[in-house]
């Protein structure tokens, strides 16, 4: 940016886009209030506010006082319009951005299958999340175990505690040839690149950025209709609920029809490329250049 007017930003969750913006000379983070300034001082509000998560009192105050607000979905935008009962021109939708080093999925998959001793001809159906329960791991397992096709392996990745717990639960049924459990996998992006289908039967109402990551890595995806990430997928990829009964048939159809799967993967990659970190930066810079 050529101009050097100092701008302050505030956010709920720091991500790679915010880190990039803070590298710029004319953008700094608003000072977090100390205990005393909270009691006696005047609150400082940022020029630019990045909102994510719940609309609590503090968020609403930050939104009111900011000159420019970025929200990460149309769903949140509509919520804001309802709350404020007025058209807020300063609010803009900025979907989460993808910051993944893209490598040829085929090559990544071959290397992964060799390492894990999996037949590379099998399709990989993937699940990963920070919180297994709210992201629907139980529902994911139920979907994959109902598949009649032999042409797949399900991969579940998570932290040690959740995987240990899951391993114990699954030990009661014999699923070793169907489900591979990975704990704290070093290069998670490679798992997205190696996979063919990513299913997230989530209960969470916060934008599931893993859906965007999976699309960017050329996966077919499925996500619940109550999650804002559904705004980026087609009707076929939407689950009515975490335990949507049609899922078994949809996944089965993709496993059986190579061409359909290929087409969906290609389309998803094309959509997600628009939301690269580089593109998000350009969009934000253009948007705040008028402040």
Coordinates of C-alpha atoms in Angstrom, one line a residue:
X1 CA 0.0 0.0 0.0
X2 CA 1.4 3.4 -1.0
X3 CA -0.3 5.5 1.7
X4 CA 0.8 5.4 5.3
X5 CA -2.2 6.3 7.4
X6 CA -2.0 4.3 10.6
X7 CA -4.8 1.8 11.1
X8 CA -5.6 -0.4 14.1
X9 CA -7.1 -3.8 13.9
X10 CA -8.7 -6.1 16.4
X11 CA -9.9 -9.7 16.1
X12 CA -11.3 -12.7 18.0
X13 CA -9.0 -15.3 16.6
X14 CA -5.6 -14.7 15.1
X15 CA -5.0 -16.4 11.8
X16 CA -2.4 -16.2 9.0
X17 CA -4.3 -13.3 7.3
X18 CA -4.1 -11.2 10.4
X19 CA -0.4 -12.1 10.9
X20 CA 0.3 -11.0 7.4
X21 CA -1.6 -7.7 7.9
X22 CA 0.3 -7.0 11.1
X23 CA 3.6 -7.2 9.1
X24 CA 2.6 -4.0 7.3
X25 CA 4.1 -0.7 8.6
X26 CA 0.8 1.1 8.8
X27 CA -1.3 -1.5 10.6
X28 CA -1.0 -2.3 14.3
X29 CA -3.0 -4.2 16.8
X30 CA -5.2 -2.2 19.1
X31 CA -3.8 -2.2 22.7
X32 CA -5.5 -4.8 24.9
X33 CA -6.8 -3.0 28.0
X34 CA -5.0 -3.5 31.2
X35 CA -6.9 -4.3 34.4
X36 CA -6.8 -0.6 35.5
X37 CA -7.7 0.9 32.2
X38 CA -10.7 -1.5 32.1
X39 CA -11.9 0.0 35.3
X40 CA -11.1 3.7 34.9
X41 CA -9.8 4.3 31.4
X42 CA -11.4 5.0 28.1
X43 CA -11.8 1.9 26.0
X44 CA -9.9 1.9 22.7
X45 CA -11.6 0.5 19.7
X46 CA -10.0 -0.6 16.4
X47 CA -10.6 0.9 13.0
X48 CA -10.9 -2.6 11.5
X49 CA -12.5 -5.5 13.3
X50 CA -12.4 -9.2 12.2
X51 CA -15.3 -11.0 13.7
X52 CA -15.6 -14.8 14.2
X53 CA -17.4 -17.1 16.6
X54 CA -20.3 -15.9 18.8
X55 CA -21.8 -12.5 18.8
X56 CA -21.3 -11.6 22.4
X57 CA -21.6 -8.1 24.0
X58 CA -17.9 -7.3 23.4
X59 CA -18.1 -8.3 19.7
X60 CA -21.2 -6.2 19.2
X61 CA -19.4 -3.2 20.8
X62 CA -16.3 -3.7 18.6
X63 CA -18.6 -4.0 15.5
X64 CA -20.4 -0.8 16.4
X65 CA -17.3 1.3 16.9
X66 CA -15.2 0.0 14.0
X67 CA -15.0 1.7 10.6
X68 CA -14.7 -1.6 8.8
X69 CA -15.9 -5.0 9.9
X70 CA -15.1 -8.4 8.3
X71 CA -17.3 -11.4 9.1
X72 CA -16.5 -14.9 7.9
X73 CA -19.9 -15.9 6.4
X74 CA -23.2 -14.7 5.0
X75 CA -24.9 -16.4 7.9
X76 CA -23.1 -14.1 10.4
X77 CA -23.8 -11.1 8.2
X78 CA -27.6 -11.9 8.3
X79 CA -27.4 -12.3 12.0
X80 CA -25.8 -8.8 12.3
X81 CA -28.5 -7.2 10.1
X82 CA -31.1 -8.7 12.4
X83 CA -29.4 -7.5 15.6
X84 CA -28.8 -3.9 14.4
X85 CA -32.0 -3.6 12.3
X86 CA -30.2 -1.4 9.8
X87 CA -28.0 -1.9 6.7
X88 CA -24.4 -1.9 7.8
X89 CA -22.4 -0.8 4.8
X90 CA -19.1 -1.2 6.7
X91 CA -19.6 -5.0 7.1
X92 CA -18.1 -7.2 4.5
X93 CA -18.1 -11.0 4.2
X94 CA -14.6 -12.4 4.0
X95 CA -14.5 -16.2 4.0
X96 CA -11.6 -17.9 5.9
X97 CA -8.5 -18.1 3.7
X98 CA -6.6 -21.2 2.8
X99 CA -2.9 -21.2 3.4
X100 CA -1.7 -24.7 2.1
X101 CA 1.3 -25.6 0.0
X102 CA -0.4 -27.4 -2.8
X103 CA 1.3 -30.5 -4.1
X104 CA 0.0 -33.1 -6.6
X105 CA -2.6 -35.1 -4.7
X106 CA -1.7 -38.3 -6.6
X107 CA 1.9 -38.2 -5.5
X108 CA 1.1 -37.3 -1.9
X109 CA -1.4 -40.2 -1.8
X110 CA 1.1 -42.7 -3.2
X111 CA 3.7 -41.7 -0.6
X112 CA 1.0 -41.8 2.2
X113 CA -0.3 -45.2 1.2
X114 CA 3.1 -46.7 1.0
X115 CA 4.0 -45.4 4.5
X116 CA 0.7 -46.7 6.0
X117 CA 0.7 -49.9 4.0
X118 CA -2.6 -49.2 2.3
X119 CA -3.7 -50.2 -1.2
X120 CA -3.3 -46.9 -3.2
X121 CA -6.3 -47.9 -5.4
X122 CA -8.6 -47.5 -2.4
X123 CA -10.3 -44.2 -1.9
X124 CA -9.5 -42.3 1.3
X125 CA -12.4 -41.0 3.3
X126 CA -11.1 -38.5 5.8
X127 CA -12.1 -36.9 9.1
X128 CA -10.2 -34.6 11.4
X129 CA -11.2 -32.0 14.0
X130 CA -10.1 -30.3 17.1
X131 CA -13.2 -31.5 19.0
X132 CA -14.3 -35.0 17.9
X133 CA -17.6 -34.9 19.7
X134 CA -19.0 -31.6 18.4
X135 CA -17.6 -32.3 14.9
X136 CA -19.5 -35.6 14.6
X137 CA -16.9 -38.3 14.8
X138 CA -19.5 -40.8 15.9
X139 CA -21.7 -39.9 12.9
X140 CA -18.7 -40.2 10.6
X141 CA -17.9 -43.7 11.8
X142 CA -21.5 -44.7 11.4
X143 CA -21.5 -43.5 7.8
X144 CA -18.3 -45.3 6.8
X145 CA -19.2 -48.5 8.5
X146 CA -22.5 -48.7 6.6
X147 CA -20.8 -48.6 3.2
X148 CA -21.0 -51.8 1.3
X149 CA -18.1 -50.9 -1.0
X150 CA -14.7 -52.5 -0.3
X151 CA -13.1 -49.7 -2.3
X152 CA -12.2 -47.3 0.6
X153 CA -10.3 -46.8 3.8
X154 CA -11.5 -44.3 6.4
X155 CA -8.8 -42.1 8.0
X156 CA -9.4 -40.3 11.3
X157 CA -6.8 -37.9 12.6
X158 CA -6.7 -36.0 15.9
X159 CA -4.8 -35.4 19.1
X160 CA -3.5 -38.2 21.3
X161 CA -6.2 -38.0 23.9
X162 CA -9.1 -38.2 21.4
X163 CA -7.5 -41.0 19.3
X164 CA -6.7 -43.1 22.4
X165 CA -10.3 -42.7 23.5
X166 CA -11.5 -43.7 20.1
X167 CA -9.2 -46.6 19.8
X168 CA -10.6 -48.0 23.0
X169 CA -14.2 -47.6 21.8
X170 CA -13.5 -49.2 18.5
X171 CA -11.6 -52.1 20.0
X172 CA -15.0 -53.7 20.8
X173 CA -15.7 -54.0 17.0
X174 CA -13.4 -55.3 14.4
X175 CA -12.8 -52.3 12.1
X176 CA -9.0 -52.4 11.6
X177 CA -9.2 -53.0 7.9
X178 CA -11.7 -50.2 7.5
X179 CA -10.6 -47.4 9.8
X180 CA -7.0 -46.0 10.2
X181 CA -6.5 -43.9 13.3
X182 CA -3.6 -41.3 13.3
X183 CA -2.6 -39.2 16.3
X184 CA -1.0 -35.8 16.1
X185 CA 0.0 -36.4 12.5
X186 CA 3.0 -34.1 11.7
X187 CA 1.9 -32.8 8.3
X188 CA -1.8 -32.6 8.4
X189 CA -2.0 -30.8 5.0
X190 CA -0.7 -33.9 3.4
X191 CA -3.7 -35.9 4.7
X192 CA -6.1 -33.5 3.0
X193 CA -4.0 -33.8 -0.2
X194 CA -4.0 -37.6 0.0
X195 CA -7.7 -37.9 0.6
X196 CA -10.6 -38.3 -1.8
X197 CA -13.6 -37.5 0.3
X198 CA -13.8 -35.3 3.5
X199 CA -16.9 -35.7 5.7
X200 CA -17.6 -33.4 8.6
X201 CA -21.0 -34.1 10.2
X202 CA -20.5 -31.2 12.6
X203 CA -22.8 -29.8 15.2
X204 CA -20.8 -26.6 15.4
X205 CA -22.2 -23.3 14.1
X206 CA -18.7 -21.8 13.6
X207 CA -17.4 -21.8 10.0
X208 CA -15.6 -25.1 9.4
X209 CA -12.5 -23.9 7.7
X210 CA -11.4 -27.5 7.2
X211 CA -14.1 -27.8 4.5
X212 CA -12.4 -25.1 2.5
X213 CA -9.0 -26.7 3.1
X214 CA -10.3 -30.0 1.8
X215 CA -11.8 -28.4 -1.3
X216 CA -8.5 -26.6 -1.9
X217 CA -6.7 -29.9 -1.7
X218 CA -9.1 -31.4 -4.3
X219 CA -11.4 -33.5 -2.1
X220 CA -15.1 -34.0 -2.5
X221 CA -16.7 -32.7 0.8
X222 CA -19.8 -33.1 2.9
X223 CA -20.8 -30.7 5.6
X224 CA -24.0 -30.2 7.7
X225 CA -26.5 -27.6 6.5
X226 CA -26.4 -25.8 9.8
X227 CA -22.7 -24.9 9.4
X228 CA -21.8 -21.7 7.5
X229 CA -19.3 -23.6 5.4
X230 CA -22.3 -24.9 3.5
X231 CA -22.3 -21.5 1.7
X232 CA -19.4 -22.7 -0.4
X233 CA -20.8 -26.1 -1.4
X234 CA -23.6 -27.4 -3.7
X235 CA -26.8 -29.1 -2.6
X236 CA -25.3 -32.6 -3.1
X237 CA -22.5 -31.9 -0.6
X238 CA -24.9 -30.7 2.1
X239 CA -26.0 -32.9 5.0
X240 CA -29.5 -32.2 6.4
X241 CA -28.2 -33.1 9.9
X242 CA -25.1 -34.8 11.4
X243 CA -27.0 -38.2 11.1
X244 CA -28.4 -37.6 7.6
X245 CA -29.6 -41.0 6.4
X246 CA -28.8 -40.3 2.7
X247 CA -25.1 -40.0 3.3
X248 CA -24.4 -43.7 2.9
X249 CA -25.9 -43.6 -0.6
X250 CA -24.1 -40.4 -1.6
X251 CA -20.7 -41.6 -0.5
X252 CA -21.4 -45.0 -2.1
X253 CA -22.3 -43.2 -5.4
X254 CA -19.0 -41.3 -5.4
X255 CA -17.0 -44.5 -4.6
X256 CA -18.6 -46.2 -7.5
X257 CA -18.5 -43.5 -10.0
X258 CA -14.9 -42.4 -10.7
X259 CA -15.9 -39.6 -13.2
X260 CA -18.4 -37.9 -10.9
X261 CA -15.8 -37.9 -8.1
X262 CA -13.2 -36.5 -10.4
X263 CA -15.5 -33.7 -11.5
X264 CA -16.5 -32.7 -8.0
X265 CA -12.9 -32.7 -6.8
X266 CA -11.9 -30.4 -9.7
X267 CA -14.8 -28.0 -9.2
X268 CA -14.1 -27.8 -5.4
X269 CA -10.5 -27.0 -6.1
X270 CA -11.5 -24.2 -8.5
X271 CA -13.9 -22.7 -5.9
X272 CA -11.4 -22.8 -3.0
X273 CA -8.6 -21.3 -5.0
X274 CA -10.5 -18.0 -4.9
X275 CA -10.0 -18.0 -1.1
X276 CA -6.3 -18.3 -1.0
X277 CA -4.4 -16.2 1.5
X278 CA -2.9 -14.0 -1.3
X279 CA -6.4 -13.3 -2.7
X280 CA -7.8 -12.5 0.8
X281 CA -5.0 -10.0 1.4
X282 CA -5.7 -8.2 -1.9
X283 CA -9.4 -8.0 -1.0
X284 CA -8.7 -6.6 2.5
X285 CA -6.2 -4.1 1.3
X286 CA -8.5 -2.8 -1.4
X287 CA -11.4 -2.6 1.1
X288 CA -9.5 -0.7 3.8
X289 CA -7.6 1.6 1.4
X290 CA -10.6 4.0 1.5
X291 CA -10.6 4.4 5.3

